Short mmCIF file of C-alpha atoms and ligand atoms in Angstrom, two decimals:
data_model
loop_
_atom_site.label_atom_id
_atom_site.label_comp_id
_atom_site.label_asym_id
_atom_site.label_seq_id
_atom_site.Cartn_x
_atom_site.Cartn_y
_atom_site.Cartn_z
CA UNK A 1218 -39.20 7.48 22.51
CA UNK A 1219 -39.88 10.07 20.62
CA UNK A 1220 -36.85 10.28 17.50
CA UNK A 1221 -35.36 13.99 16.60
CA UNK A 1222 -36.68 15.60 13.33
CA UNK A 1223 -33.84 14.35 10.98
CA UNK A 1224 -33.74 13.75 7.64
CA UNK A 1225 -32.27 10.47 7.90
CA UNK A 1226 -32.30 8.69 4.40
CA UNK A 1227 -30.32 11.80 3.40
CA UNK A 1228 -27.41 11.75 6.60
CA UNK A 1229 -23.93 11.18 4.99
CA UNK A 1230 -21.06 9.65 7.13
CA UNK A 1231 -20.66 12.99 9.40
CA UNK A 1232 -20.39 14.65 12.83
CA UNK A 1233 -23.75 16.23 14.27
CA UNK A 1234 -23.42 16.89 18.01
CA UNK A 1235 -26.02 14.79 20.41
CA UNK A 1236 -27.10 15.02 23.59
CA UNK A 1237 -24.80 12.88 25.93
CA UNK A 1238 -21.37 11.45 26.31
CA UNK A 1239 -19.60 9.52 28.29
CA UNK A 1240 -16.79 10.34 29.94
CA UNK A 1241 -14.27 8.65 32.64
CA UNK A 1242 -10.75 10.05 33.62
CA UNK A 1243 -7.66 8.05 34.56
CA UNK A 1244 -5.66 9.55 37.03
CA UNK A 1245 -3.21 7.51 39.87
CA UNK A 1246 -3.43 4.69 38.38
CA UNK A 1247 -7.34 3.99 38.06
CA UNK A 1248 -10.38 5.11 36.02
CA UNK A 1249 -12.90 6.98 37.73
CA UNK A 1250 -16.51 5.66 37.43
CA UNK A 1251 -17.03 7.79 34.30
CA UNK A 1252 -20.17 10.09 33.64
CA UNK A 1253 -22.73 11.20 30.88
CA UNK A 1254 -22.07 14.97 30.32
CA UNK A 1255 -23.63 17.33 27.81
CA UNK A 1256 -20.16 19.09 27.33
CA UNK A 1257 -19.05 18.34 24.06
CA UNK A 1258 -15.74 20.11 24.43
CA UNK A 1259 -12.54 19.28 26.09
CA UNK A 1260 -9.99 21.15 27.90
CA UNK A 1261 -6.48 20.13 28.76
CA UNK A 1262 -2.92 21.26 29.00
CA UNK A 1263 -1.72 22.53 25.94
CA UNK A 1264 1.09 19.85 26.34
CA UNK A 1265 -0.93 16.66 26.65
CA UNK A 1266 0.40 13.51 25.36
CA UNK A 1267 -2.27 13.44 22.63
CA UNK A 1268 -1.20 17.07 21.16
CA UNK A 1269 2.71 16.09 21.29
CA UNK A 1270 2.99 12.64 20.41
CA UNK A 1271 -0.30 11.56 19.34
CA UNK A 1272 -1.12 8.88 22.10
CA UNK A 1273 -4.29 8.23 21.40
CA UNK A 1274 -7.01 5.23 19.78
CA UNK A 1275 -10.06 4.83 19.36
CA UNK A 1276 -13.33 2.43 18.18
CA UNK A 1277 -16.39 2.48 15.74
CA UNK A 1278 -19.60 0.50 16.17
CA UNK A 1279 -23.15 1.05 15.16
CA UNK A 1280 -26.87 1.48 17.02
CA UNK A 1281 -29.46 0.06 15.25
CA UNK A 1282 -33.15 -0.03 15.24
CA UNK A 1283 -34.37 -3.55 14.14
CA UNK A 1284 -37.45 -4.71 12.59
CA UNK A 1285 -39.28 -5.12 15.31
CA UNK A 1286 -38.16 -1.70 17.24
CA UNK A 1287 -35.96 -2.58 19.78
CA UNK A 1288 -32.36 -0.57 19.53
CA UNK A 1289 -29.33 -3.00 19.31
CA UNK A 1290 -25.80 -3.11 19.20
CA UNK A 1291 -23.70 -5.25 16.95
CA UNK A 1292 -20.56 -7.12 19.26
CA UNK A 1293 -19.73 -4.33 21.36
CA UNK A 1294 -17.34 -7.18 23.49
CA UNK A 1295 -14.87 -7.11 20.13
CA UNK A 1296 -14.72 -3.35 20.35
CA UNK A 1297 -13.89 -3.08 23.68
CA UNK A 1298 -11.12 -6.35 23.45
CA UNK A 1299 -9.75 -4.66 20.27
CA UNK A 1300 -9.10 -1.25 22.37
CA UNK A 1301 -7.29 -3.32 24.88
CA UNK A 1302 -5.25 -4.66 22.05
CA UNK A 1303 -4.45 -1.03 21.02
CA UNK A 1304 -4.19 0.69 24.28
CA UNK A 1305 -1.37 -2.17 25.28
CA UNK A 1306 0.69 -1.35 22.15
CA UNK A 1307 0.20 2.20 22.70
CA UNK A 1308 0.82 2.09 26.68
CA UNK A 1309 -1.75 3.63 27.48
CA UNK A 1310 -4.30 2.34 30.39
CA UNK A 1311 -6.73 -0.40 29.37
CA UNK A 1312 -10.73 0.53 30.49
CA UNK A 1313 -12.00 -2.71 31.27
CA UNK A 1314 -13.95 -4.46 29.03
CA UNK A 1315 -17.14 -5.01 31.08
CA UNK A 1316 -17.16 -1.18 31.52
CA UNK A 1317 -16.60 -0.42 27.94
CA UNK A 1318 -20.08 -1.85 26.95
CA UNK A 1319 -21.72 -0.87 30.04
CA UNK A 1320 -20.86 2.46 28.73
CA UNK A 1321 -21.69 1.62 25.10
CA UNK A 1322 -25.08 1.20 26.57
CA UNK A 1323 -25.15 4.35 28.85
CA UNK A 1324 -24.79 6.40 25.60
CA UNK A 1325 -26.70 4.97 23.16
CA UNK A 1326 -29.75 5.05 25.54
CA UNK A 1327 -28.91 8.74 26.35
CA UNK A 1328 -29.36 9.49 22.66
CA UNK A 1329 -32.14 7.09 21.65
CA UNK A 1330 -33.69 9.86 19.87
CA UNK A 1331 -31.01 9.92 17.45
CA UNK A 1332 -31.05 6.06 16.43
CA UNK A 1333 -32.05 6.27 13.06
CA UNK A 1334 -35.78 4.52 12.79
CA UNK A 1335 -35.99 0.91 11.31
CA UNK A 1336 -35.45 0.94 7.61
CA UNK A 1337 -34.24 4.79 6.94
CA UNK A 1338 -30.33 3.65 5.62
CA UNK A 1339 -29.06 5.42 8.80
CA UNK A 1340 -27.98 4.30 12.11
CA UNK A 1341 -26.22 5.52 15.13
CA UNK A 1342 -22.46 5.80 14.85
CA UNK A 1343 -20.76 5.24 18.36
CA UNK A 1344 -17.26 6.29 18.65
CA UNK A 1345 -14.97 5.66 21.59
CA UNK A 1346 -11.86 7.04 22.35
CA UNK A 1347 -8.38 7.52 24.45
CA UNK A 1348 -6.09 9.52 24.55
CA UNK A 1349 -3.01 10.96 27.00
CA UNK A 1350 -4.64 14.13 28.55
CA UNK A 1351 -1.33 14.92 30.84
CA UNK A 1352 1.54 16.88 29.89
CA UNK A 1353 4.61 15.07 28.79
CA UNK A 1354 7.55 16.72 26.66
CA UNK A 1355 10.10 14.18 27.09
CA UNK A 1356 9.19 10.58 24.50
CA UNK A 1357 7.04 9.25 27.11
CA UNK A 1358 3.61 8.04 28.17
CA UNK A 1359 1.03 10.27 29.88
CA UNK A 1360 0.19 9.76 33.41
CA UNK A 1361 -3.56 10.55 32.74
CA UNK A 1362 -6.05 9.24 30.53
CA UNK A 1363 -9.27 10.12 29.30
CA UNK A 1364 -11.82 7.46 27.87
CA UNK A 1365 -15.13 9.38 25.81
CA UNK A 1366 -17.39 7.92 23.88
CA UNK A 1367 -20.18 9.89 21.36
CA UNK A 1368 -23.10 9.03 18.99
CA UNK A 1369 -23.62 10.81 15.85
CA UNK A 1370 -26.13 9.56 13.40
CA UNK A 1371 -24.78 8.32 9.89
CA UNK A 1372 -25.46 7.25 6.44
CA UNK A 1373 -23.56 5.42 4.03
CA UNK A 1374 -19.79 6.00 4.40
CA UNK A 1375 -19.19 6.08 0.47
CA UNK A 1376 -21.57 8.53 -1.30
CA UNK A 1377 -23.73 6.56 -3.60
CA UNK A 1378 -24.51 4.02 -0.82
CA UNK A 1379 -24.15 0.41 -2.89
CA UNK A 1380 -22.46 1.83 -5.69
CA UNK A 1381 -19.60 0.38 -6.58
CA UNK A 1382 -16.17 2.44 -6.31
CA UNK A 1383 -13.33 2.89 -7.85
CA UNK A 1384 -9.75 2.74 -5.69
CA UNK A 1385 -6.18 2.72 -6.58
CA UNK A 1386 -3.20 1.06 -5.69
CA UNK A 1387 -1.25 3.55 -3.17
CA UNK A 1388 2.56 4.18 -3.56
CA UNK A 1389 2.82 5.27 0.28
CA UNK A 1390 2.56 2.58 2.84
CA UNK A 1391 0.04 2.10 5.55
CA UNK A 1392 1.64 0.11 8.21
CA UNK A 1393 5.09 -1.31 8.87
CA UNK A 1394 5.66 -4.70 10.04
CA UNK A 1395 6.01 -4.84 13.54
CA UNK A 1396 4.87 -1.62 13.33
CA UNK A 1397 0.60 -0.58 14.15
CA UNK A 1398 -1.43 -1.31 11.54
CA UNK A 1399 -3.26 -4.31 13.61
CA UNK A 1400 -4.31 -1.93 16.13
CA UNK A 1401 -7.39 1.32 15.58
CA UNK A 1402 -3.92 3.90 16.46
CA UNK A 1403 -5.10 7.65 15.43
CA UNK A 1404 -1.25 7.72 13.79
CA UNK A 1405 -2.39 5.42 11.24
CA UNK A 1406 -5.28 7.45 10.18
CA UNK A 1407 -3.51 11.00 10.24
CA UNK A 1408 -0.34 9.36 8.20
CA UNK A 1409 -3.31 8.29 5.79
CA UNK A 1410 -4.51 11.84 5.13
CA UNK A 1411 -1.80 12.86 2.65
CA UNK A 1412 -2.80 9.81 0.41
CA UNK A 1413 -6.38 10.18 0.82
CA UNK A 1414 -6.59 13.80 -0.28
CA UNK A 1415 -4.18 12.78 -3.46
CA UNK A 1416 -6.72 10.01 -4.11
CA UNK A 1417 -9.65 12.09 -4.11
CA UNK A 1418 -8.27 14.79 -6.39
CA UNK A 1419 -7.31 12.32 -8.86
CA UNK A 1420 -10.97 11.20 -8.67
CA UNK A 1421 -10.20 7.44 -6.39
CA UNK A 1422 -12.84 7.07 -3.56
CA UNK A 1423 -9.88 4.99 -1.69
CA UNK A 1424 -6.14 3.83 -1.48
CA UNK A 1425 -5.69 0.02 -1.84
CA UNK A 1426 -2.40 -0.15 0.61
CA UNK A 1427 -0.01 -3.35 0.08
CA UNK A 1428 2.62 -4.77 2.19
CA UNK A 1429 5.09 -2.59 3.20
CA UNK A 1430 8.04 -4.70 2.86
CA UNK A 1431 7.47 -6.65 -0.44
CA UNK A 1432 4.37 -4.58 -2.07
CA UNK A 1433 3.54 -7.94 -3.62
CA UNK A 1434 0.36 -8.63 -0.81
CA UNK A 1435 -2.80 -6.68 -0.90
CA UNK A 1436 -3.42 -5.26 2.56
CA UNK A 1437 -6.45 -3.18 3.12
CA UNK A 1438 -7.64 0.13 2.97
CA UNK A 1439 -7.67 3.44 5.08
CA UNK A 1440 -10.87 2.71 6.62
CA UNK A 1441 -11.76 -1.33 5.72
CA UNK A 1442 -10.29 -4.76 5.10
CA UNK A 1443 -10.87 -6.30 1.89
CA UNK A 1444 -12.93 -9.16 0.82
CA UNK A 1445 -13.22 -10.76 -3.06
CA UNK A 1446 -15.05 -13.74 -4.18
CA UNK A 1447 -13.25 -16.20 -6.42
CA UNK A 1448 -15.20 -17.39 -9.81
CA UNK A 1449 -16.58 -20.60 -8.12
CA UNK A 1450 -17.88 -18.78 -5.25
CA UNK A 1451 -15.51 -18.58 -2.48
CA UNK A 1452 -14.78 -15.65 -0.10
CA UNK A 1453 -11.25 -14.57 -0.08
CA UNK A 1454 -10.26 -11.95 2.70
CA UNK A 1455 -6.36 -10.97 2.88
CA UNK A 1456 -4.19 -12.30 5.78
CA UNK A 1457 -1.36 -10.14 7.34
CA UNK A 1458 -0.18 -9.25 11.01
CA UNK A 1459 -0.37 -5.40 9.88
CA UNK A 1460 -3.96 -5.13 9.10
CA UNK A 1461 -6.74 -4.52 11.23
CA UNK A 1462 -8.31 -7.51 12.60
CA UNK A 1463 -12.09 -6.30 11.15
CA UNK A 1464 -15.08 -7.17 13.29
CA UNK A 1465 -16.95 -7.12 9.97
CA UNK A 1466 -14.71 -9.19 8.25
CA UNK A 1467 -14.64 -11.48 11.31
CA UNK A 1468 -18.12 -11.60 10.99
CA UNK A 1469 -18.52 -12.05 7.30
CA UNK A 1470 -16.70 -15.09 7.40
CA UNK A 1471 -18.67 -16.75 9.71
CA UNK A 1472 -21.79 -15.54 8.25
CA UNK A 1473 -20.53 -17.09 4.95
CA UNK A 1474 -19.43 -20.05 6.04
CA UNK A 1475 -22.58 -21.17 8.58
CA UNK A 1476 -25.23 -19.06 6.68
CA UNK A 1477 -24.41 -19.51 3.52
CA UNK A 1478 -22.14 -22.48 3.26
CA UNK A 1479 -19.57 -20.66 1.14
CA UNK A 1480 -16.41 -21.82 1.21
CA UNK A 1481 -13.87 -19.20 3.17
CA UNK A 1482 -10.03 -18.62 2.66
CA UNK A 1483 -8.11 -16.21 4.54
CA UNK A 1484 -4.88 -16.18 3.66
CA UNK A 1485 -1.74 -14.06 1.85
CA UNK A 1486 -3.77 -12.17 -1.58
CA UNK A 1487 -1.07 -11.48 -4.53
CA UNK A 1488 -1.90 -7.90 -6.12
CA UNK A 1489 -1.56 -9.85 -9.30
CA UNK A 1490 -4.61 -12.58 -8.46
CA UNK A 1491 -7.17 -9.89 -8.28
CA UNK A 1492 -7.45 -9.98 -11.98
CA UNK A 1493 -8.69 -13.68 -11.50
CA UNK A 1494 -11.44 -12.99 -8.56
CA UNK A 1495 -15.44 -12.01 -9.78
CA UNK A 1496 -16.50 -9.40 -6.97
CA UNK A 1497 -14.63 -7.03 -4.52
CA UNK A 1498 -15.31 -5.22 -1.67
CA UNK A 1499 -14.37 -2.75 1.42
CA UNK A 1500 -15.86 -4.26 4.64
CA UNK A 1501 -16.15 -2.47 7.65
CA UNK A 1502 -18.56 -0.78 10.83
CA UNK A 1503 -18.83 2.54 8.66
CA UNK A 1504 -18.07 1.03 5.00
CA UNK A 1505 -20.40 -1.79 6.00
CA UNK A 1506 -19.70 -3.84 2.61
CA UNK A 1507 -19.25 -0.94 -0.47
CA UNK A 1508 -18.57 -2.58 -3.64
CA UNK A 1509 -15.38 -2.13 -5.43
CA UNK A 1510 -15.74 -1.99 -9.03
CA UNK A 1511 -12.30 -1.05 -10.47
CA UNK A 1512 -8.73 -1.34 -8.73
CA UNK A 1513 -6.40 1.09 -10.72
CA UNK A 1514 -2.75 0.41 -10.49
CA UNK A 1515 -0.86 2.55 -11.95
CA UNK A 1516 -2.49 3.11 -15.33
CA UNK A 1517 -3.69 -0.67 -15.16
CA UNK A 1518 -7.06 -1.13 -14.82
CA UNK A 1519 -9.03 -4.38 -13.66
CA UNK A 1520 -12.26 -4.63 -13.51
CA UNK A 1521 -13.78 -6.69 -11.63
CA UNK A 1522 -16.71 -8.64 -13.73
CA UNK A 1523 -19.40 -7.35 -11.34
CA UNK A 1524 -19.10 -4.02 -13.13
CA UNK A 1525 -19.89 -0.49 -11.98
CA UNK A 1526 -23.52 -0.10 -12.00
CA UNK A 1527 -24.34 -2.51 -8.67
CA UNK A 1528 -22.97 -4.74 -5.75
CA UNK A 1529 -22.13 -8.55 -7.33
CA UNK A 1530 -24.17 -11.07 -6.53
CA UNK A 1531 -22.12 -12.79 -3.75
CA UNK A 1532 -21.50 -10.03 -2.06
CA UNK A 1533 -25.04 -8.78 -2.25
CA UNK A 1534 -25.70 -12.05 -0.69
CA UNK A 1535 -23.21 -11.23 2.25
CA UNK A 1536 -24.43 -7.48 2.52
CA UNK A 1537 -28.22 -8.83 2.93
CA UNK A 1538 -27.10 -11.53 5.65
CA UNK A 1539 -25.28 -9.59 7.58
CA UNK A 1540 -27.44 -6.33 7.53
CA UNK A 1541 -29.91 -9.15 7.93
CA UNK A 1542 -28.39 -10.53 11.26
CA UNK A 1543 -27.96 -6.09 12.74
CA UNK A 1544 -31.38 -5.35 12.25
CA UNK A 1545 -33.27 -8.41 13.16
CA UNK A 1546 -34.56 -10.20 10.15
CA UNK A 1547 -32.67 -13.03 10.67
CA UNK A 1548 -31.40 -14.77 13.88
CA UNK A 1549 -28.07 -14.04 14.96
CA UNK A 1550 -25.33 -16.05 15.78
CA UNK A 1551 -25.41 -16.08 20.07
CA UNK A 1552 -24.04 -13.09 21.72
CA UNK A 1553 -23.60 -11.25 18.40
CA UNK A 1554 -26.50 -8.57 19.06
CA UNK A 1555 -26.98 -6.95 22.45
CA UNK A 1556 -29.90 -4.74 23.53
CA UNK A 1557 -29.67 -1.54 24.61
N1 PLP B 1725 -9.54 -1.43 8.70
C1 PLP B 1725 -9.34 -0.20 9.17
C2 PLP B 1725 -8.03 0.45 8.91
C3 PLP B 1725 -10.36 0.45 9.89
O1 PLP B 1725 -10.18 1.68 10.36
C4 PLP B 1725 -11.58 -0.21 10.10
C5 PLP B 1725 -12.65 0.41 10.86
O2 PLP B 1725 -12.83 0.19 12.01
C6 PLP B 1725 -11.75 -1.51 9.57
C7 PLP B 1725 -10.70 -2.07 8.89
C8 PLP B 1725 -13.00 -2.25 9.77
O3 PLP B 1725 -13.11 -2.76 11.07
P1 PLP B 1725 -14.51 -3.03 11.73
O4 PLP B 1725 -15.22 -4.00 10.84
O5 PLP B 1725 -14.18 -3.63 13.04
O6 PLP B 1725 -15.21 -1.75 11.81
C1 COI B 1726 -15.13 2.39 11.33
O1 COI B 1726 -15.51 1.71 10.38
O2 COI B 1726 -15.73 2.40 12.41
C2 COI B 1726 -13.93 3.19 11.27
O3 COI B 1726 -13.42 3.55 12.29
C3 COI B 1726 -13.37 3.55 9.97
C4 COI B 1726 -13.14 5.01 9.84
C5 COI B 1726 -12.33 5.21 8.63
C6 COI B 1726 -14.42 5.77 9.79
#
């Protein structure tokens, strides 16, 4: 397979149109079988369910080429199970799982030339997506449904790459409890952008978001869970029902735990431990693991002792494992990489 002409150690974490898609429409009450089309665009009612009330989710997972040149995905199953999660909450149709990665594979083979070669920092972003394409004007679900999934190719989601970052402590909440922060809603990304924006302009590269109720726990971020290690080596990823459930951090914490033999604690995080804990980090399918190097909260700065010029030694650790595991260096834990 011949690869496009891209300049793929350069790629940021962007949108460039590819060949294929796939798409599949729900209509009385069942999906049809679904289809690769070039058509990037959509069409629909100008009073679809996804314009008025924002019924929509979606996914993020990653193509990769490993050492040996075969093109892999990384637990596609827990992509498609977590969109079930969200599509229930959201009442919208579920596409079955089995289909999901069937079509995971459909579309990364129909773009193989845009899997970013072995070792080039890039891979193949895969993003699938729901949404109510039927009109509705009354607070109600749609009747129809489509399900698309695209590639783009990506780099680092953080410029800099393994730089570590600097984030604040957000005044405006994330998630409510009870409300949707445990499910990949597009309302919980479009209520972030207001935050985001303020972040950026006061020079943050992300919002640390706490618990809405008490603003005592640490939560996650817009885009990533969290995960610190303490001073005698153990990983420490925050607990809460309105976080999302990470596949990374999933991951991590197995990969710690069996690869590494690192002790693991997930549990409730007090904004006022993180003073105590030796390394931070985002972890995520686009954030991968970024290094945090500095939590500001209001005016208070800790810094972790990992400092700002590079990734702590722990996590590094974590980051080479797992990246490790994706691209075939090291033997993965069964059913964890599929081939394309
Ligand atoms: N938290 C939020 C809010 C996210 O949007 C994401 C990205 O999917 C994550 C965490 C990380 O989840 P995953 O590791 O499954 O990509
Ligand atoms: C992902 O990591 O796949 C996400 O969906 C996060 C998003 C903020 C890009």
């Amino acid at each position: 397979m011949e690869k496009k002409n891209i300049d793929w150690s350069n790629l940021g974490f962007g949108y460039q149109v590819t060949d294929k898609r796939f798409v599949s429409n729900y209509k009385n009450g069942a999906w049809d079988d679904g289809v690769l089309t070039e058509d990037a665009t959509i069409t629909m009612t100008e009073c679809a369910g996804v314009l008025q009330y924002a019924q929509t989710c979606f996914e993020g997972l990653k193509a990769y080429t490993t050492e040996d040149g075969r093109t892999v995905c990384f637990r596609p199953d827990l992509n498609a199970s977590r969109m079930k999660d969200s599509c229930i909450r959201l009442r919208m149709p579920v596409f079955p799982e089995d289909r999901f990665v069937e079509a995971v594979k459909q579309v990364v083979r129909a773009n193989e030339a845009y899997v970013p070669p072995y070792g080039s920092g890039a891979t193949l972003y895969i993003r699938p997506y729901m949404f109510g394409s039927s009109a509705v004007i009354g607070v109600k679900p749609a009747e129809e449904y489509q399900f698309r999934m695209f590639t783009t190719p990506v780099g680092p989601y953080f410029k800099g790459g393994a730089k570590p970052i600097t984030i604040r402590v957000c005044d405006y909440d994330r998630a409510a409890p009870n409300g949707t922060g445990h499910i990949k809603a597009g309302l919980n990304y479009a209520m972030s952008l207001y935050q985001i924006v303020e972040a950026h302009d006061l020079g943050y590269d992300e919002n640390m978001y706490l618990d809405a109720a008490t603003r005592t726990y640490v939560e996650e971020t817009g885009g990533a869970n969290f995960i610190f290690i303490t001073k005698d080596g153990k990983l420490v990823t925050p607990k809460s029902d309105s976080i999302l459930p990470s596949i990374t951090r999933r991951s991590l914490m197995e990969v710690a735990e069996k690869y590494l033999g690192m002790q693991v604690e997930h549990r409730e995080v007090r904004l006022d431990e993180l003073q105590d804990f030796a390394e931070c980090g985002l972890c995520g399918t686009a954030a991968v693991i970024s290094p945090v190097g500095k939590v500001v909260d209001h005016g208070k700065e800790i810094c972790f002792p990992s400092g700002m010029e590079e990734m702590g030694p722990v996590t590094k650790k974590l980051y080479d494992t797992l990246t490790g595991i994706q691209m075939g260096r090291i033997e993965a834990p069964e059913g964890w990489i599929v081939e394309i």
